[in-house]
């Protein structure tokens, strides 16, 4: 079978036409390119700086609006925390009512004494949040504190201030128990109050 040979026209490679640049024209093109590049870079830089300034300004306005201080901290209104009915994110929560436990333990301490004189009982709340990269970390805590003094110290007329106490900390919004803390020198009292905490409500 005969094989056809490509025609001469099909295998011909056209040679490029050589143009001689006009004197000074190449230099003008380079200068024009440099000027355009400078304008583009300047425009982009100004846009980036403007965006950064606006973002900083918006963040600053937001922080002021919600009341954060320089450390990303802000106090929360107790009524709003209670109305939200959602526990905080900064504590672990036990599935039990800290308010009921607190009432039970305080009544027990007042009644049993265990060598202590009941000085006072105080309830205070501390509701706040810290701003983080994601959602703020919230702390809704109500603390019921009982302050005690050893009877022996009182009878001896000691002027030394007593720092013995029992604290029960629970969530302001939900009442869920956070923790129990006691500082008592008397071991029998420590164990008795702790037992009431676990079993007496």
Backbone as a printed PyTorch tensor [residue, N CA C, xyz], in Angstrom:
tensor([[[  0.8580,  -1.1870,   0.0000],
         [  0.0000,   0.0000,   0.0000],
         [  0.8810,   1.2200,   0.0000]],

        [[  0.6980,   2.1220,  -0.9540],
         [  1.6070,   3.2830,  -1.0530],
         [  1.4090,   4.2330,   0.1100]],

        [[  2.4730,   4.7530,   0.6700],
         [  2.4140,   5.7240,   1.7740],
         [  2.5660,   7.1000,   1.2020]],

        [[  1.5870,   7.9600,   1.5590],
         [  1.6420,   9.3260,   1.0060],
         [  2.6820,  10.1280,   1.7360]],

        [[  3.4250,  10.9060,   1.0440],
         [  4.4470,  11.7710,   1.6130],
         [  3.8470,  13.1400,   1.8820]],

        [[  4.1800,  13.7370,   3.0260],
         [  3.6550,  15.0790,   3.2950],
         [  4.1590,  16.0760,   2.2780]],

        [[  3.2810,  16.9920,   1.9410],
         [  3.6610,  18.0110,   0.9450],
         [  4.6830,  18.9480,   1.5420]],

        [[  5.3730,  19.6190,   0.7170],
         [  6.4140,  20.5310,   1.1630],
         [  5.8320,  21.6660,   1.9550]],

        [[  4.5860,  22.0940,   1.6110],
         [  3.9520,  23.2110,   2.3070],
         [  3.6610,  22.8520,   3.7540]],

        [[  3.3140,  21.5710,   4.0170],
         [  2.9460,  21.1540,   5.3570],
         [  4.1360,  21.0710,   6.2790]],

        [[  5.3100,  20.8610,   5.8040],
         [  6.4930,  20.7100,   6.6370],
         [  7.3010,  21.9950,   6.7300]],

        [[  6.8320,  23.0140,   6.0780],
         [  7.5770,  24.2720,   6.0960],
         [  7.3160,  25.0080,   7.4040]],

        [[  8.3650,  25.4620,   8.0830],
         [  8.2470,  26.2540,   9.3130],
         [  8.4990,  27.6890,   8.9500]],

        [[  7.5010,  28.5040,   9.2940],
         [  7.6450,  29.9290,   8.9760],
         [  8.6720,  30.5630,   9.9090]],

        [[  9.5490,  31.3150,   9.3700],
         [ 10.5450,  32.0280,  10.1550],
         [  9.9380,  33.3270,  10.6970]],

        [[ 10.1990,  33.6640,  11.9850],
         [  9.6400,  34.9040,  12.5330],
         [ 10.2380,  36.1170,  11.8540]],

        [[  9.3760,  37.1210,  11.7250],
         [  9.8360,  38.3690,  11.1290],
         [ 10.5530,  39.1770,  12.1800]],

        [[ 11.6990,  39.6610,  11.9070],
         [ 12.4870,  40.4280,  12.8630],
         [ 12.1540,  41.8960,  12.7030]],

        [[ 11.7120,  42.5260,  13.8560],
         [ 11.4140,  43.9560,  13.8400],
         [ 12.4920,  44.6730,  14.6300]],

        [[ 12.9760,  45.6840,  14.1230],
         [ 13.9850,  46.4750,  14.8300],
         [ 13.2850,  47.5250,  15.6680]],

        [[ 13.4330,  47.4680,  17.0330],
         [ 12.7550,  48.4520,  17.8780],
         [ 13.2290,  49.8570,  17.5950]],

        [[ 12.3020,  50.7950,  17.7400],
         [ 12.6530,  52.1950,  17.5540],
         [ 13.5140,  52.6480,  18.7260]],

        [[ 14.4050,  53.5710,  18.5040],
         [ 15.2870,  54.0300,  19.5900],
         [ 14.4680,  54.6260,  20.7450]],

        [[ 14.7350,  54.1640,  22.0010],
         [ 14.0810,  54.7290,  23.1860],
         [ 12.7260,  54.1420,  23.5060]],

        [[ 12.1030,  53.3540,  22.6180],
         [ 10.7530,  52.8260,  22.8500],
         [ 10.7480,  51.7650,  23.9330]],

        [[ 11.7190,  50.8830,  24.0120],
         [ 11.7940,  49.8390,  25.0310],
         [ 11.9080,  50.4340,  26.4230]],

        [[ 12.6980,  51.5000,  26.5300],
         [ 12.8720,  52.1590,  27.8090],
         [ 11.5580,  52.7840,  28.2810]],

        [[ 10.7560,  53.3050,  27.3980],
         [  9.4640,  53.9200,  27.7520],
         [  8.4960,  52.8660,  28.2690]],

        [[  8.5040,  51.6880,  27.6230],
         [  7.6290,  50.6060,  28.0710],
         [  7.9750,  50.1580,  29.4840]],

        [[  9.2700,  50.0450,  29.7960],
         [  9.7130,  49.6360,  31.1300],
         [  9.2930,  50.6740,  32.1610]],

        [[  9.4600,  51.9390,  31.8270],
         [  9.0940,  53.0230,  32.7390],
         [  7.5890,  53.0250,  33.0090]],

        [[  6.7870,  52.8110,  31.9650],
         [  5.3330,  52.7620,  32.1080],
         [  4.9200,  51.5870,  32.9970]],

        [[  5.5650,  50.4510,  32.8080],
         [  5.2700,  49.2660,  33.6210],
         [  5.5750,  49.5200,  35.0940]],

        [[  6.7120,  50.1560,  35.3690],
         [  7.1150,  50.4580,  36.7420],
         [  6.1070,  51.3970,  37.4030]],

        [[  5.6580,  52.4140,  36.6580],
         [  4.6820,  53.3750,  37.2000],
         [  3.3660,  52.6730,  37.5290]],

        [[  2.8800,  51.8250,  36.6070],
         [  1.6150,  51.1060,  36.8390],
         [  1.7470,  50.1630,  38.0300]],

        [[  2.8800,  49.4650,  38.1220],
         [  3.1100,  48.5530,  39.2310],
         [  3.1230,  49.2960,  40.5680]],

        [[  3.7390,  50.4720,  40.5900],
         [  3.7940,  51.2900,  41.8010],
         [  2.3910,  51.7160,  42.2360]],

        [[  1.5640,  52.1200,  41.2720],
         [  0.1860,  52.5470,  41.5770],
         [ -0.6190,  51.3830,  42.1550]],

        [[ -0.4870,  50.2030,  41.5410],
         [ -1.2130,  49.0200,  42.0070],
         [ -0.8060,  48.6520,  43.4340]],

        [[  0.5000,  48.6270,  43.7070],
         [  1.0030,  48.2670,  45.0340],
         [  0.5340,  49.2750,  46.0760]],

        [[  0.6040,  50.5620,  45.7450],
         [  0.1680,  51.6090,  46.6770],
         [ -1.3130,  51.4800,  46.9940]],

        [[ -2.1250,  51.2060,  45.9680],
         [ -3.5680,  51.0600,  46.1620],
         [ -3.8820,  49.8580,  47.0510]],

        [[ -3.2390,  48.7280,  46.7670],
         [ -3.4670,  47.5230,  47.5790],
         [ -3.0570,  47.7410,  49.0390]],

        [[ -1.9230,  48.4090,  49.2370],
         [ -1.4440,  48.6680,  50.5980],
         [ -2.4310,  49.5300,  51.3700]],

        [[ -2.9650,  50.5570,  50.7130],
         [ -3.9110,  51.4470,  51.3950],
         [ -5.2060,  50.7130,  51.7440]],

        [[ -5.6550,  49.8000,  50.8520],
         [ -6.8700,  49.0200,  51.1240],
         [ -6.6540,  48.0940,  52.3180]],

        [[ -5.5050,  47.4080,  52.3610],
         [ -5.1960,  46.4890,  53.4590],
         [ -5.1190,  47.2290,  54.7910]],

        [[ -4.4330,  48.3820,  54.8040],
         [ -4.3090,  49.1690,  56.0350],
         [ -5.6760,  49.6520,  56.5010]],

        [[ -6.5030,  50.1000,  55.5510],
         [ -7.8400,  50.5830,  55.8860],
         [ -8.6870,  49.4720,  56.5100]],

        [[ -8.6270,  48.2660,  55.9290],
         [ -9.3900,  47.1270,  56.4640],
         [ -8.9330,  46.7790,  57.8790]],

        [[ -7.6110,  46.7900,  58.0930],
         [ -7.0780,  46.4550,  59.4150],
         [ -7.5220,  47.4660,  60.4610]],

        [[ -7.4900,  48.7600,  60.0880],
         [ -7.9060,  49.8140,  61.0200],
         [ -9.3830,  49.6890,  61.3470]],

        [[-10.2140,  49.4250,  60.3180],
         [-11.6550,  49.2770,  60.5400],
         [-11.9720,  48.0840,  61.4210]],

        [[-11.2560,  46.9580,  61.2080],
         [-11.4780,  45.7600,  62.0080],
         [-11.1280,  46.0180,  63.4700]],

        [[ -9.9960,  46.7090,  63.7010],
         [ -9.5880,  47.0400,  65.0670],
         [-10.6060,  47.9530,  65.7240]],

        [[-11.0880,  48.9100,  64.9510],
         [-12.0750,  49.8560,  65.4770],
         [-13.3730,  49.1540,  65.8530]],

        [[-13.8250,  48.2300,  64.9800],
         [-15.0620,  47.4970,  65.2630],
         [-14.9060,  46.6290,  66.5000]],

        [[-13.7550,  45.9610,  66.6280],
         [-13.5210,  45.1060,  67.7940],
         [-13.5130,  45.9460,  69.0630]],

        [[-12.8650,  47.1240,  68.9830],
         [-12.8050,  48.0010,  70.1360],
         [-14.1930,  48.4780,  70.5380]],

        [[-15.0270,  48.8410,  69.5480],
         [-16.3930,  49.2770,  69.8320],
         [-17.2100,  48.1480,  70.4440]],

        [[-17.0000,  46.9040,  69.9490],
         [-17.7250,  45.7530,  70.4930],
         [-17.3460,  45.5200,  71.9440]],

        [[-16.0530,  45.5600,  72.2260],
         [-15.5970,  45.3400,  73.5920],
         [-16.1860,  46.3750,  74.5420]],

        [[-16.2240,  47.6260,  74.1010],
         [-16.7860,  48.6800,  74.9360],
         [-18.2690,  48.4760,  75.1430]],

        [[-18.9510,  48.0450,  74.0790],
         [-20.4040,  47.8710,  74.1490],
         [-20.7980,  46.7900,  75.1370]],

        [[-20.0580,  45.6780,  75.1650],
         [-20.4310,  44.5860,  76.0640],
         [-19.7380,  44.6790,  77.4190]],

        [[-18.8690,  45.6690,  77.5900],
         [-18.3040,  45.9270,  78.9110],
         [-17.0830,  45.1310,  79.2880]],

        [[-16.3330,  44.5840,  78.3350],
         [-15.1050,  43.8770,  78.6770],
         [-14.0340,  44.8770,  79.1200]],

        [[-13.2200,  44.4640,  80.0850],
         [-12.0950,  45.3150,  80.4470],
         [-10.8760,  44.9150,  79.6090]],

        [[ -9.7200,  45.4540,  79.9690],
         [ -8.5070,  45.1950,  79.1750],
         [ -8.0620,  43.7350,  79.2170]],

        [[ -8.5600,  42.9770,  80.1740],
         [ -8.1700,  41.5740,  80.3180],
         [ -9.2380,  40.6230,  79.7670]],

        [[-10.2360,  41.1780,  79.0670],
         [-11.2890,  40.3380,  78.5080],
         [-12.2910,  39.8560,  79.5280]],

        [[-12.4160,  40.5910,  80.6450],
         [-13.3160,  40.2080,  81.7370],
         [-14.5000,  41.1650,  81.7830]],

        [[-15.6740,  40.6410,  82.1190],
         [-16.8080,  41.5340,  82.3970],
         [-17.7620,  40.8910,  83.3870]],

        [[-18.3450,  41.7260,  84.2320],
         [-19.3530,  41.2700,  85.1870],
         [-20.6700,  41.0400,  84.4660]],

        [[-21.4750,  40.1160,  84.9990],
         [-22.7880,  39.8260,  84.4320],
         [-23.8680,  40.1460,  85.4520]],

        [[-24.9920,  40.6030,  84.9540],
         [-26.1250,  40.9250,  85.8000],
         [-26.7790,  39.6390,  86.3140]],

        [[-26.9500,  39.5430,  87.6230],
         [-27.4770,  38.3110,  88.2180],
         [-28.8820,  37.9860,  87.7030]],

        [[-29.7230,  39.0160,  87.5460],
         [-31.0940,  38.7880,  87.0740],
         [-31.1010,  38.1980,  85.6640]],

        [[-30.1950,  38.6850,  84.8080],
         [-30.1140,  38.1630,  83.4310],
         [-29.6100,  36.7270,  83.4250]],

        [[-28.6480,  36.4320,  84.3010],
         [-28.1040,  35.0700,  84.3990],
         [-29.2070,  34.1000,  84.8230]],

        [[-29.9860,  34.4960,  85.8290],
         [-31.0710,  33.6340,  86.3120],
         [-32.1400,  33.4620,  85.2410]],

        [[-32.4600,  34.5530,  84.5310],
         [-33.4960,  34.4920,  83.4890],
         [-33.0850,  33.5670,  82.3440]],

        [[-31.7780,  33.4960,  82.0640],
         [-31.2900,  32.6410,  80.9700],
         [-31.4820,  31.1580,  81.2800]],

        [[-31.4320,  30.7840,  82.5680],
         [-31.6600,  29.3950,  83.0160],
         [-30.7440,  28.4020,  82.2970]],

        [[-29.5230,  28.8150,  82.1090],
         [-28.5390,  27.9410,  81.4440],
         [-27.2650,  27.9640,  82.2650]],

        [[-26.7650,  26.7860,  82.6430],
         [-25.6090,  26.7960,  83.5400],
         [-24.3540,  27.3270,  82.8580]],

        [[-23.4070,  27.7300,  83.6920],
         [-22.1750,  28.3390,  83.1780],
         [-21.2630,  27.2820,  82.5490]],

        [[-20.2410,  27.7650,  81.8560],
         [-19.3110,  26.8470,  81.1770],
         [-17.9760,  26.7150,  81.9100]],

        [[-17.7850,  27.4980,  82.9790],
         [-16.4880,  27.5050,  83.6590],
         [-16.3400,  26.5040,  84.7860]],

        [[-17.4450,  25.8910,  85.2350],
         [-17.4000,  24.9060,  86.3170],
         [-17.9610,  23.5740,  85.8350]],

        [[-17.5110,  22.4890,  86.4750],
         [-18.2070,  21.2070,  86.3360],
         [-19.4640,  21.2750,  87.2020]],

        [[-20.5160,  20.5840,  86.7710],
         [-21.7840,  20.6240,  87.4920],
         [-22.2040,  19.2190,  87.9230]],

        [[-22.7010,  19.1310,  89.1650],
         [-23.2430,  17.8870,  89.6640],
         [-24.7600,  17.9250,  89.5290]],

        [[-25.3220,  16.7970,  89.1900],
         [-26.7640,  16.7320,  88.9400],
         [-27.5310,  16.6640,  90.2660]],

        [[-27.3850,  17.7090,  91.0490],
         [-28.0890,  17.8060,  92.3260],
         [-28.2380,  19.2810,  92.6650]],

        [[-29.2240,  19.5970,  93.4830],
         [-29.5470,  20.9860,  93.7810],
         [-28.6790,  21.5090,  94.9220]],

        [[-27.7670,  22.3860,  94.5870],
         [-26.8670,  22.9560,  95.5870],
         [-27.5870,  23.7930,  96.6280]],

        [[-28.7240,  24.3780,  96.2630],
         [-29.4800,  25.1880,  97.2250],
         [-30.0470,  24.3270,  98.3440]],

        [[-30.5900,  23.1520,  97.9680],
         [-31.1360,  22.2270,  98.9750],
         [-30.0270,  21.6900,  99.8790]],

        [[-28.9040,  21.3450,  99.2770],
         [-27.7750,  20.8400, 100.0580],
         [-27.3000,  21.8990, 101.0420]],

        [[-27.2200,  23.1260, 100.5580],
         [-26.7510,  24.2150, 101.4090],
         [-27.6570,  24.4130, 102.6150]],

        [[-28.9730,  24.4180, 102.3940],
         [-29.9160,  24.5800, 103.5020],
         [-29.7490,  23.4650, 104.5370]],

        [[-29.6070,  22.2400, 104.0300],
         [-29.4720,  21.0980, 104.9210],
         [-28.2000,  21.1780, 105.7630]],

        [[-27.0920,  21.5030, 105.1220],
         [-25.8090,  21.5560, 105.8340],
         [-25.8040,  22.6900, 106.8520]],

        [[-26.3260,  23.8450, 106.4720],
         [-26.3300,  24.9890, 107.3950],
         [-27.1950,  24.7070, 108.6160]],

        [[-28.3710,  24.1110, 108.4060],
         [-29.2310,  23.7480, 109.5440],
         [-28.5310,  22.7500, 110.4640]],

        [[-27.8180,  21.8090, 109.8720],
         [-27.0910,  20.8060, 110.6520],
         [-25.9920,  21.4660, 111.4800]],

        [[-25.2510,  22.3750, 110.8630],
         [-24.1620,  23.0590, 111.5750],
         [-24.7110,  23.8880, 112.7280]],

        [[-25.8140,  24.5830, 112.4920],
         [-26.4180,  25.4100, 113.5410],
         [-26.8900,  24.5560, 114.7250]],

        [[-27.3830,  23.3720, 114.4100],
         [-27.9700,  22.5110, 115.4390],
         [-26.9030,  21.7170, 116.2090]],

        [[-25.9460,  21.1480, 115.4830],
         [-25.0070,  20.1970, 116.0820],
         [-23.7560,  20.8510, 116.6670]],

        [[-23.2850,  21.8820, 116.0680],
         [-22.1500,  22.6830, 116.5410],
         [-20.8000,  21.9670, 116.5000]],

        [[-20.6720,  20.8020, 117.1320],
         [-19.3970,  20.0610, 117.1590],
         [-18.2450,  20.9070, 117.6930]],

        [[-18.5150,  21.5820, 118.7850],
         [-17.4470,  22.3510, 119.4320],
         [-17.2200,  23.7160, 118.8280]],

        [[-18.1260,  24.1640, 117.9890],
         [-17.9830,  25.4780, 117.3640],
         [-19.1320,  26.4040, 117.7700]],

        [[-18.8530,  27.6840, 117.7740],
         [-19.8870,  28.6940, 117.9090],
         [-20.1880,  29.2600, 116.5240]],

        [[-21.4490,  29.2790, 116.1820],
         [-21.8900,  29.7780, 114.8740],
         [-21.7540,  31.3080, 114.8810]],

        [[-20.9200,  31.8460, 114.0230],
         [-20.7140,  33.3070, 113.9850],
         [-21.7180,  33.9580, 113.0450]],

        [[-21.6900,  33.5430, 111.7800],
         [-22.5780,  34.1740, 110.7950],
         [-22.7040,  33.2900, 109.5650]],

        [[-23.6980,  33.6400, 108.7690],
         [-23.9130,  32.9640, 107.4880],
         [-24.0840,  34.0350, 106.4240]],

        [[-23.4280,  33.8420, 105.3040],
         [-23.4120,  34.8670, 104.2540],
         [-23.6290,  34.2120, 102.8950]],

        [[-24.4110,  34.8900, 102.0620],
         [-24.6100,  34.4250, 100.6840],
         [-24.1840,  35.5400,  99.7320]],

        [[-23.3560,  35.1920,  98.7760],
         [-22.9570,  36.2040,  97.7820],
         [-22.8520,  35.5520,  96.4080]],

        [[-23.0210,  36.3680,  95.3960],
         [-22.9300,  35.8810,  94.0260],
         [-21.7810,  36.5310,  93.2890]],

        [[-21.2310,  35.8070,  92.3590],
         [-20.1420,  36.3220,  91.5230],
         [-20.3620,  35.7610,  90.1150]],

        [[-20.8730,  36.6030,  89.2380],
         [-21.2340,  36.1610,  87.8880],
         [-20.4480,  36.9730,  86.8710]],

        [[-19.6500,  36.2850,  86.0690],
         [-18.7590,  36.9910,  85.1480],
         [-18.3920,  36.0740,  83.9940]],

        [[-17.7060,  36.6600,  83.0140],
         [-17.2280,  35.8570,  81.8860],
         [-15.9110,  36.3970,  81.3770]],

        [[-15.1640,  35.5170,  80.7280],
         [-13.9160,  35.8830,  80.0840],
         [-14.0570,  35.6670,  78.5810]],

        [[-13.6140,  36.6530,  77.8220],
         [-13.6520,  36.5290,  76.3700],
         [-12.4820,  35.6770,  75.9130]],

        [[-12.7780,  34.6800,  75.0640],
         [-11.7370,  33.8470,  74.4800],
         [-11.8390,  33.9220,  72.9620]],

        [[-11.0410,  33.1260,  72.2690],
         [-11.1040,  33.1130,  70.8070],
         [-12.4690,  32.6450,  70.3160]],

        [[-13.0400,  31.6610,  71.0090],
         [-14.3620,  31.1700,  70.6320],
         [-15.4340,  31.7980,  71.5040]],

        [[-16.3030,  30.9540,  72.0660],
         [-17.3430,  31.4490,  72.9620],
         [-16.7200,  31.8960,  74.2820]],

        [[-17.3160,  32.9160,  74.9300],
         [-16.7920,  33.3490,  76.2310],
         [-16.9240,  32.2320,  77.2680]],

        [[-15.9930,  32.2120,  78.2200],
         [-16.0410,  31.2530,  79.3230],
         [-16.8030,  31.9140,  80.4620]],

        [[-17.9150,  31.3040,  80.8920],
         [-18.7920,  31.9350,  81.8800],
         [-18.6940,  31.2540,  83.2430]],

        [[-18.8570,  32.0710,  84.2800],
         [-18.8490,  31.5900,  85.6620],
         [-20.0580,  32.2030,  86.3760]],

        [[-21.0310,  31.3400,  86.7150],
         [-22.2110,  31.7910,  87.4590],
         [-22.1640,  31.1060,  88.8200]],

        [[-21.6420,  31.7800,  89.8070],
         [-21.5130,  31.1200,  91.0950],
         [-22.1930,  31.8910,  92.2160]],

        [[-22.9550,  31.1510,  92.9930],
         [-23.5090,  31.6490,  94.2500],
         [-22.8750,  30.8250,  95.3550]],

        [[-22.3510,  31.5130,  96.3530],
         [-21.6430,  30.8290,  97.4370],
         [-22.3630,  31.1170,  98.7570]],

        [[-22.6970,  30.0580,  99.4670],
         [-23.2620,  30.1870, 100.8090],
         [-22.1780,  29.7730, 101.7880]],

        [[-21.8020,  30.7190, 102.6410],
         [-20.6900,  30.5070, 103.5750],
         [-21.1760,  30.5530, 105.0080]],

        [[-20.6580,  29.6380, 105.8310],
         [-20.9140,  29.6210, 107.2670],
         [-19.5730,  29.8600, 107.9590]],

        [[-19.5330,  30.8550, 108.8590],
         [-18.3150,  31.1790, 109.5890],
         [-18.4550,  30.7140, 111.0430]],

        [[-17.4170,  30.0260, 111.5060],
         [-17.4460,  29.4030, 112.8240],
         [-16.2050,  29.7710, 113.6250]],

        [[-16.3520,  29.7240, 114.9270],
         [-15.1780,  29.8860, 115.7890],
         [-15.1910,  28.7700, 116.8300]],

        [[-14.0490,  28.1840, 117.1510],
         [-14.0220,  27.1170, 118.1560],
         [-14.4600,  27.6490, 119.5190]],

        [[-15.3230,  26.9010, 120.1960],
         [-15.7850,  27.3150, 121.5230],
         [-14.6270,  27.4400, 122.5020]],

        [[-13.6720,  26.5490, 122.3880],
         [-12.5260,  26.5740, 123.3070],
         [-11.7760,  27.8880, 123.1910]],

        [[-11.6150,  28.3800, 121.9460],
         [-10.8940,  29.6380, 121.7360],
         [-11.6890,  30.8030, 122.3170]],

        [[-13.0110,  30.7500, 122.1370],
         [-13.8570,  31.8280, 122.6490],
         [-13.8520,  31.8500, 124.1730]],

        [[-13.9370,  30.6590, 124.7710],
         [-13.9530,  30.5720, 126.2340],
         [-12.6140,  31.0000, 126.8310]],

        [[-11.5320,  30.7640, 126.0870],
         [-10.2010,  31.1590, 126.5630],
         [ -9.9460,  32.6490, 126.3540]],

        [[-10.8980,  33.3250, 125.7000],
         [-10.7540,  34.7610, 125.4590],
         [ -9.6980,  35.0790, 124.4270]],

        [[ -9.4800,  34.1960, 123.4920],
         [ -8.4660,  34.4170, 122.4620],
         [ -8.8850,  35.5510, 121.5350]],

        [[ -7.9140,  36.4300, 121.2210],
         [ -8.1650,  37.5450, 120.3020],
         [ -7.8430,  37.1770, 118.8530]],

        [[ -7.3970,  35.9550, 118.6570],
         [ -7.0060,  35.5200, 117.3140],
         [ -8.2630,  35.3480, 116.4540]],

        [[ -8.2720,  35.9840, 115.2810],
         [ -9.4170,  35.8520, 114.3760],
         [ -9.5090,  34.4210, 113.8570]],

        [[-10.7390,  33.9390, 113.7660],
         [-10.9480,  32.5850, 113.2590],
         [-11.2560,  32.6360, 111.7730]],

        [[-10.5950,  31.7360, 111.0080],
         [-10.8380,  31.6410, 109.5810],
         [-11.4780,  30.2950, 109.2330]],

        [[-12.1840,  29.7150, 110.1770],
         [-12.7950,  28.4220, 109.9250],
         [-14.1740,  28.6260, 109.3040]],

        [[-14.4310,  27.8580, 108.2700],
         [-15.6730,  28.1020, 107.5220],
         [-16.0660,  26.8770, 106.7090]],

        [[-17.2860,  26.9180, 106.1920],
         [-17.7880,  25.9410, 105.2310],
         [-18.4260,  26.7330, 104.0870]],

        [[-18.0260,  26.4130, 102.8550],
         [-18.5840,  27.0600, 101.6540],
         [-19.2860,  26.0280, 100.7800]],

        [[-20.4580,  26.3850, 100.2970],
         [-21.1420,  25.5580,  99.2920],
         [-21.3970,  26.4430,  98.0830]],

        [[-20.8520,  26.0240,  96.9600],
         [-20.8730,  26.8230,  95.7370],
         [-21.7840,  26.1490,  94.7100]],

        [[-22.7600,  26.8990,  94.1910],
         [-23.6590,  26.3400,  93.1780],
         [-23.9370,  27.3490,  92.0760]],

        [[-24.4780,  26.8620,  90.9760],
         [-24.7170,  27.6920,  89.7970],
         [-25.8560,  28.6700,  90.0550]],

        [[-25.6000,  29.9470,  89.7940],
         [-26.6040,  30.9830,  90.0140],
         [-27.8420,  30.7610,  89.1530]],

        [[-27.6350,  30.3080,  87.9160],
         [-28.7500,  30.1710,  86.9750],
         [-29.5910,  28.9330,  87.2340]],

        [[-28.9580,  27.8150,  87.5350],
         [-29.6800,  26.5350,  87.6150],
         [-29.7140,  25.9210,  89.0090]],

        [[-28.8520,  26.3940,  89.9030],
         [-28.7750,  25.7980,  91.2370],
         [-27.9470,  24.5340,  91.3000]],

        [[-27.4150,  24.0710,  90.1610],
         [-26.6110,  22.8450,  90.1550],
         [-25.3420,  23.0450,  90.9930]],

        [[-25.0130,  22.0170,  91.7550],
         [-23.8660,  22.0950,  92.6610],
         [-22.5580,  22.1930,  91.8910]],

        [[-21.6920,  23.1230,  92.3490],
         [-20.3320,  23.2260,  91.8140],
         [-19.3330,  22.5050,  92.7220]],

        [[-19.3130,  22.9240,  94.0140],
         [-18.3100,  22.3410,  94.9050],
         [-18.6300,  22.6370,  96.3710]],

        [[-17.9850,  21.8690,  97.2280],
         [-18.0730,  22.0380,  98.6830],
         [-16.6520,  22.2540,  99.1920]],

        [[-16.4660,  23.2820, 100.0270],
         [-15.1440,  23.5840, 100.5710],
         [-15.2970,  23.8310, 102.0680]],

        [[-14.4130,  23.2390, 102.8740],
         [-14.4270,  23.5500, 104.3040],
         [-12.9980,  23.7490, 104.7990]],

        [[-12.8850,  24.6250, 105.7790],
         [-11.6060,  24.8180, 106.4550],
         [-11.8900,  24.7500, 107.9490]],

        [[-11.6890,  23.5790, 108.5250],
         [-11.9980,  23.3300, 109.9260],
         [-10.8330,  22.5790, 110.5680]],

        [[-10.4110,  23.0310, 111.7160],
         [ -9.3060,  22.3540, 112.4010],
         [ -9.7750,  21.0700, 113.0820]],

        [[-11.0390,  21.0300, 113.4610],
         [-11.5590,  19.8540, 114.1580],
         [-11.9070,  18.7560, 113.1550]],

        [[-11.2220,  17.6100, 113.2570],
         [-11.4290,  16.5220, 112.2940],
         [-12.8170,  15.9130, 112.4080]],

        [[-13.3170,  15.7770, 113.6550],
         [-14.6470,  15.1970, 113.8510],
         [-15.7100,  16.0680, 113.1760]],

        [[-15.5930,  17.3630, 113.3380],
         [-16.5480,  18.2880, 112.7020],
         [-16.4290,  18.2260, 111.1850]],

        [[-15.2120,  18.1580, 110.7040],
         [-14.9930,  18.0830, 109.2550],
         [-15.7220,  16.8920, 108.6600]],

        [[-15.5630,  15.7160, 109.2820],
         [-16.1910,  14.5050, 108.7590],
         [-17.7190,  14.5440, 108.9210]],

        [[-18.1870,  15.0850, 110.0420],
         [-19.6340,  15.1410, 110.2870],
         [-20.3210,  16.0680, 109.2780]],

        [[-19.7390,  17.2250, 109.0350],
         [-20.3450,  18.1740, 108.0950],
         [-20.2890,  17.6240, 106.6720]],

        [[-19.1850,  16.9540, 106.3480],
         [-19.0540,  16.3720, 105.0120],
         [-20.0700,  15.2540, 104.8060]],

        [[-20.2950,  14.4490, 105.8470],
         [-21.2910,  13.3750, 105.7580],
         [-22.6790,  13.9600, 105.5340]],

        [[-22.9870,  15.0440, 106.2480],
         [-24.2810,  15.6950, 106.0580],
         [-24.4040,  16.2380, 104.6220]],

        [[-23.3150,  16.7260, 104.1180],
         [-23.2930,  17.2300, 102.7360],
         [-23.6610,  16.1180, 101.7520]],

        [[-23.1170,  14.9290, 101.9660],
         [-23.3610,  13.8120, 101.0370],
         [-24.7130,  13.1310, 101.2350]],

        [[-25.2020,  13.1030, 102.4610],
         [-26.3620,  12.2480, 102.7330],
         [-27.5860,  12.9620, 103.2960]],

        [[-27.4490,  14.2040, 103.7250],
         [-28.5050,  14.8070, 104.5030],
         [-29.5400,  15.6290, 103.7890]],

        [[-29.5280,  15.6670, 102.4790],
         [-30.5120,  16.5230, 101.8040],
         [-31.6640,  15.6870, 101.2490]]])
